[in-house]
XYZ file of C-alpha atoms in Angstrom:
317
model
C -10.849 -40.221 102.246
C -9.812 -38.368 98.969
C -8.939 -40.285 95.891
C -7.596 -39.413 92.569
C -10.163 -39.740 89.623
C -9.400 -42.760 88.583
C -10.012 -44.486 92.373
C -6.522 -43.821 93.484
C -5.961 -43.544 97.044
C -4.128 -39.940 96.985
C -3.413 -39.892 100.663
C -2.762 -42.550 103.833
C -4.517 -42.303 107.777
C -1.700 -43.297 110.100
C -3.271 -44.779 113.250
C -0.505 -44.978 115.094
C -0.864 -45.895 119.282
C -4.555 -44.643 120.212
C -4.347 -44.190 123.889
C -5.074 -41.651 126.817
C -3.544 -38.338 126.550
C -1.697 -38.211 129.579
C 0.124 -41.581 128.543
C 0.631 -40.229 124.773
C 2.233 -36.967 126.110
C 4.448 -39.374 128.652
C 5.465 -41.462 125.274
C 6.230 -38.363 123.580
C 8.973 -36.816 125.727
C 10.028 -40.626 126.301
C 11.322 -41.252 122.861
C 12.141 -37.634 121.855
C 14.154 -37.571 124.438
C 15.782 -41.002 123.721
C 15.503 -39.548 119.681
C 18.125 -36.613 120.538
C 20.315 -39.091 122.536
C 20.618 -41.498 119.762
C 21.433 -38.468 117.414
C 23.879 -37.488 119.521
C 25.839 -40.124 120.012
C 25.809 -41.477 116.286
C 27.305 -37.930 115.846
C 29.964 -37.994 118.059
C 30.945 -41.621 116.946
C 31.084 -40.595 113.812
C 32.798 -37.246 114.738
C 35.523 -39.198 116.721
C 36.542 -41.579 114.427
C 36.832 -39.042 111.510
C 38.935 -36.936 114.543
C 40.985 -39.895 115.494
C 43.589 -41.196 113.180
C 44.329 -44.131 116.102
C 40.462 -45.262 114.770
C 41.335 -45.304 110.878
C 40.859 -48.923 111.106
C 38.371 -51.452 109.231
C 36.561 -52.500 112.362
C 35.804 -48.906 112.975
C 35.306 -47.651 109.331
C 32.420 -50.314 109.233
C 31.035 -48.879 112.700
C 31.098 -45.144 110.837
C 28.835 -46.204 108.400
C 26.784 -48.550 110.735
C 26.127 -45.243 113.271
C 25.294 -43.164 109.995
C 23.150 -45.975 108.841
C 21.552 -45.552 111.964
C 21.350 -41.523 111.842
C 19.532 -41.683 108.779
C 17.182 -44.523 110.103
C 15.442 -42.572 112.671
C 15.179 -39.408 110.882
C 12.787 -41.756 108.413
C 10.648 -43.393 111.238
C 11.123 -41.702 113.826
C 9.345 -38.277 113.215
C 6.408 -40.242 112.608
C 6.518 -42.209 115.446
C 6.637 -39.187 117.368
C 3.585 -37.984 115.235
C 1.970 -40.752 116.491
C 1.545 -39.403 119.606
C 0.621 -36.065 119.349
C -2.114 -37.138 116.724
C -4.709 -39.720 116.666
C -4.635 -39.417 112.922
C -1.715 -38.650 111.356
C -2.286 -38.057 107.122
C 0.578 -38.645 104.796
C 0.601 -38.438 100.709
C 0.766 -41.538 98.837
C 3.750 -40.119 97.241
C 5.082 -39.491 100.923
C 3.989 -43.090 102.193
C 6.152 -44.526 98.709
C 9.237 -42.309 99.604
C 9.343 -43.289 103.591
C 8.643 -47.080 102.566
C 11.806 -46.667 100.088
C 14.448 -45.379 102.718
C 12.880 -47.536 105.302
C 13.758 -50.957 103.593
C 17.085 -49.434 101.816
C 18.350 -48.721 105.612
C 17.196 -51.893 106.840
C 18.311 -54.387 104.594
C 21.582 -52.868 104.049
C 21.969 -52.803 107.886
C 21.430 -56.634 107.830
C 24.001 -57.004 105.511
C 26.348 -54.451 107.451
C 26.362 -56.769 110.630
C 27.427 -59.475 108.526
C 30.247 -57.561 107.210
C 31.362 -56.646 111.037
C 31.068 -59.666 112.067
C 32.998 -61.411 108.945
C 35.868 -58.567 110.013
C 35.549 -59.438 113.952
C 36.079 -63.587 112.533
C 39.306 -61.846 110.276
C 40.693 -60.440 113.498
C 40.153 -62.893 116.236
C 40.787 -66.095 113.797
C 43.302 -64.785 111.474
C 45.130 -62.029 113.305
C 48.733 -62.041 111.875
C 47.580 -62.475 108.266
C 44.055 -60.057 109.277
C 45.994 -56.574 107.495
C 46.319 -58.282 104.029
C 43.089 -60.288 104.148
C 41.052 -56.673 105.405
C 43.081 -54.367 103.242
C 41.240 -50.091 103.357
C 40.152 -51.139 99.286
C 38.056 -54.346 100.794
C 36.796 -52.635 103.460
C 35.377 -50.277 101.082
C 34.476 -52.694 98.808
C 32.598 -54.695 101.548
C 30.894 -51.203 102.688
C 30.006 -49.960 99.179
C 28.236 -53.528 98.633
C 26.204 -53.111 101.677
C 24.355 -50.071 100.770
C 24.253 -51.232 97.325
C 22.786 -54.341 98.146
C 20.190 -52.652 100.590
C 18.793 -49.608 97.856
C 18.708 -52.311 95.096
C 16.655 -54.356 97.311
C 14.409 -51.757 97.859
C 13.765 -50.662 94.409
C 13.005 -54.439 93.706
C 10.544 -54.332 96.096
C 8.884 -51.142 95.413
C 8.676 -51.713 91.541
C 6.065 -54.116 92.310
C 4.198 -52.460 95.520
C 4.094 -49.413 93.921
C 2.119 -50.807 90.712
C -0.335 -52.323 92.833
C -3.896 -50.162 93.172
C -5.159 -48.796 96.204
C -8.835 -47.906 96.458
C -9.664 -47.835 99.969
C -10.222 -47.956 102.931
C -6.681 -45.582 103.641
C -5.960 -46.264 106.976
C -3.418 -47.963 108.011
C -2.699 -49.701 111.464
C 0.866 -48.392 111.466
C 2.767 -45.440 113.047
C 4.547 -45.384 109.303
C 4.431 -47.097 105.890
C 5.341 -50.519 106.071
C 5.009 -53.167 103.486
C 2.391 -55.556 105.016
C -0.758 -52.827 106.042
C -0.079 -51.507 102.395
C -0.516 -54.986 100.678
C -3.851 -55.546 103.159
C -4.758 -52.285 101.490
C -4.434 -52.676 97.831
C -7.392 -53.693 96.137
C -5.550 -55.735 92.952
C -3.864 -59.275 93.082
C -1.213 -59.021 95.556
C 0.546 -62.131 95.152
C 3.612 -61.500 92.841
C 4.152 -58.670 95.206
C 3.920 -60.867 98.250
C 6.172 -63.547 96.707
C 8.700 -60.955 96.138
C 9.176 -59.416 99.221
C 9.221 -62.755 100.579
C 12.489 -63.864 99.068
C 14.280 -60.714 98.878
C 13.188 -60.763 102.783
C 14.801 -64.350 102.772
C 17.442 -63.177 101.109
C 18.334 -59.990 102.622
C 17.445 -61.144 106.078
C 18.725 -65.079 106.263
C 22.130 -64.963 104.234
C 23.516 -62.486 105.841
C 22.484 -64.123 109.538
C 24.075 -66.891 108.769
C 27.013 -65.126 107.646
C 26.966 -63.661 111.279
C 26.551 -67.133 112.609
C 29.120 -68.946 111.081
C 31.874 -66.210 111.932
C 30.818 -66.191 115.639
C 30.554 -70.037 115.375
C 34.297 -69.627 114.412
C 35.121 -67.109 117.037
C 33.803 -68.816 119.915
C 35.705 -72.084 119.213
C 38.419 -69.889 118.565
C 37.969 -68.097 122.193
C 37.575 -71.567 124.116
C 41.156 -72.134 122.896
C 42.297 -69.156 124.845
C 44.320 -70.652 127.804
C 43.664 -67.849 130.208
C 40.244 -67.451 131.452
C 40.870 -63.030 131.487
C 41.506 -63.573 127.707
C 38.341 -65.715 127.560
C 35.808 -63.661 129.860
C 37.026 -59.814 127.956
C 36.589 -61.496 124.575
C 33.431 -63.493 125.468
C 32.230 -59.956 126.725
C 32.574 -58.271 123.423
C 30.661 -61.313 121.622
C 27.646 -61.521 123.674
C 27.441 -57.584 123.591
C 27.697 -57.724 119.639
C 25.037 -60.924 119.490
C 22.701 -58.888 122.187
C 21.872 -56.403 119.068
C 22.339 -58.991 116.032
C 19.634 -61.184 117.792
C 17.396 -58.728 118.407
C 17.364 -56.558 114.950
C 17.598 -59.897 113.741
C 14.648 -61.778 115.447
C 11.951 -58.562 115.292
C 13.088 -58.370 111.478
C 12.411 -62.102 110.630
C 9.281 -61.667 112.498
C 8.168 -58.800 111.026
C 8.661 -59.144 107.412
C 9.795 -62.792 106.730
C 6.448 -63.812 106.371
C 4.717 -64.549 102.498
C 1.267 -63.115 103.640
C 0.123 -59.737 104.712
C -0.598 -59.147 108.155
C -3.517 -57.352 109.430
C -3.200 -57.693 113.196
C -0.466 -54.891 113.888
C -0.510 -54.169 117.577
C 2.082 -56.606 118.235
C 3.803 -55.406 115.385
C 3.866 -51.525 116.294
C 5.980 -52.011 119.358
C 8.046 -54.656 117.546
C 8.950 -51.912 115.195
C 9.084 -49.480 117.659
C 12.216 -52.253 119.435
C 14.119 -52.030 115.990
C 13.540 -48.284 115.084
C 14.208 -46.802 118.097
C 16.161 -48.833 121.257
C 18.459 -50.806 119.043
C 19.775 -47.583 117.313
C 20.027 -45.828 120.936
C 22.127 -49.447 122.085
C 24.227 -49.895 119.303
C 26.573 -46.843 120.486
C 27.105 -48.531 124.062
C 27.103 -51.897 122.785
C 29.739 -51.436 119.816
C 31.615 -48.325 121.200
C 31.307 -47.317 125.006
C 32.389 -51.193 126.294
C 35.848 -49.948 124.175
C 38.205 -48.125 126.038
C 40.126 -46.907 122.721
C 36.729 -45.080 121.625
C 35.796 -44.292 124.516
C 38.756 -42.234 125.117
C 38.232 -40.539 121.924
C 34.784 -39.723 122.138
C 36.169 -37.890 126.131
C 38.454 -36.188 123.491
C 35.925 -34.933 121.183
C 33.639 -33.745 124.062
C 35.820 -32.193 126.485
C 38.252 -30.763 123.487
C 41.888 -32.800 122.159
C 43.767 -30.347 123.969
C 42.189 -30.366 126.960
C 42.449 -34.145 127.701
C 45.188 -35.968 128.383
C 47.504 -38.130 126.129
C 46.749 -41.867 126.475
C 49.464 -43.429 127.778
C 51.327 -46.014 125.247
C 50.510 -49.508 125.588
């Protein structure tokens, strides 16, 4: 342990998932392998809907930003997940530990409030469909986006202003394959309540308004669905709810459970592969949940691999 003269921890011990060799390298090529997946297809969603002028639409404008969201999500946890493995202690700067906390709650709470927004524009189109072009206008789309990652990186700073004044004297290890909020408040050695207190409502806030945003919308829809008088209509559009509340429930569940909590945890082992559910399969499912399961993307991504020349022309509807 090395601290700065004045008792400062200068530099964190990530423990990350102590195990046998053999089953750390296994993990390793596991989720790297699963890490390039989900970086390629965030890509090419993102490619094909900035290729597609067909996809210049609010629902998929809000799924551009969600799969870039998601881009820059695992580039912040998942290199050290992947550390994890490879070392049984992996070091990181206090500075470092500060940064990767910062990004790491900006991307997740403005995700939170990003499925809210999708599924407040999924309630516009299935509820309101004739009027849905003047109530979803491009300018409130943007609006709505713009507000999400403002919301999220304001949130963060909130919370860091107060974790980041806190003192930390030692022990420096934390139980943690990256910087999260709770092993950091079990490690300061000053008077962690006010810090606690706040990441407890903005948690409350940032986690619980927006779900029941999400809830109340797909309350609506569903009513709205039963009244479909054809059970195809029903089944295709019950298909495309459950597959959207698949991923709200769990980002939403292993997020409440994680952080919506007013004390620090110290018992992590539980928590590791929670986190490891949130920062690594959801962002690999979210492109087959929101995209693959539509046959309008779907074409388009085909277009964007195999080349828009070398495909063939959808046929009109």
């Amino acid at each position: 342990m090395r601290n700065l003269s004045g008792g400062q921890i200068e530099e964190f011990v990530l423990v990350g998932f102590p195990t046998s060799l053999p089953f750390q390298l296994f993990l390793f090529s596991l989720f790297f392998a699963i890490y390039l997946l989900t970086l390629f297809e965030n890509a090419l969603i993102i490619t094909t809907i900035w290729l597609t002028p067909s996809l210049h639409r609010p629902m998929y404008f809000f799924l551009g930003h969600l799969s870039f969201l998601e881009l820059w999500y695992i580039n912040v946890t998942v290199p050290r997940l992947l550390g994890a493995f490879l070392t049984q202690d992996h070091r990181v700067s206090y500075v470092g530990c500060m940064t990767q906390l910062y990004f790491f709650i900006a991307l997740a709470c403005t995700e939170c409030v990003l499925l809210a927004v999708m599924a407040y524009d999924r309630y516009l189109a299935i509820c309101e469909p004739l009027r849905y072009p003047s109530l979803m206008p491009p300018s409130l789309a943007t609006g709505l986006a713009a507000a999400s990652w403002g919301s999220g990186f304001f949130s963060s700073v909130m919370k860091l202003l107060f974790i980041s004044r806190l003192s930390y004297c030692g022990p420096n290890i934390i139980n943690h394959f990256f910087c999260d909020i709770s092993p950091l408040l079990n490690l300061t050695c000053s008077d962690k309540e006010q810090a606690e207190i706040v990441d407890f409502l903005l948690a409350l806030v940032m986690i619980l308004l927006p779900l029941l945003a999400v809830v109340s919308s797909y309350a609506t829809i569903i009513a709205a669905i039963l009244r479909i008088p054809t059970t195809q209509g029903r089944k295709k559009a019950f298909s495309t709810c459950v597959s959207h509340l698949t991923v709200v429930v769990i980002y939403y569940s292993s997020t409440l459970f994680t952080y919506a909590r007013p004390q620090a945890m110290y018992t992590f082992n539980h928590n590791k592969i929670i986190s490891v559910l949130y920062t690594i399969i959801v962002p690999f499912l979210n492109p087959a949940i929101y995209c693959l399961r539509n046959k309008e993307v779907k074409d388009a991504c085909k277009k964007t691999v195999l080349g828009r020349y070398h495909y063939p022309r959808d046929a009109p509807d």
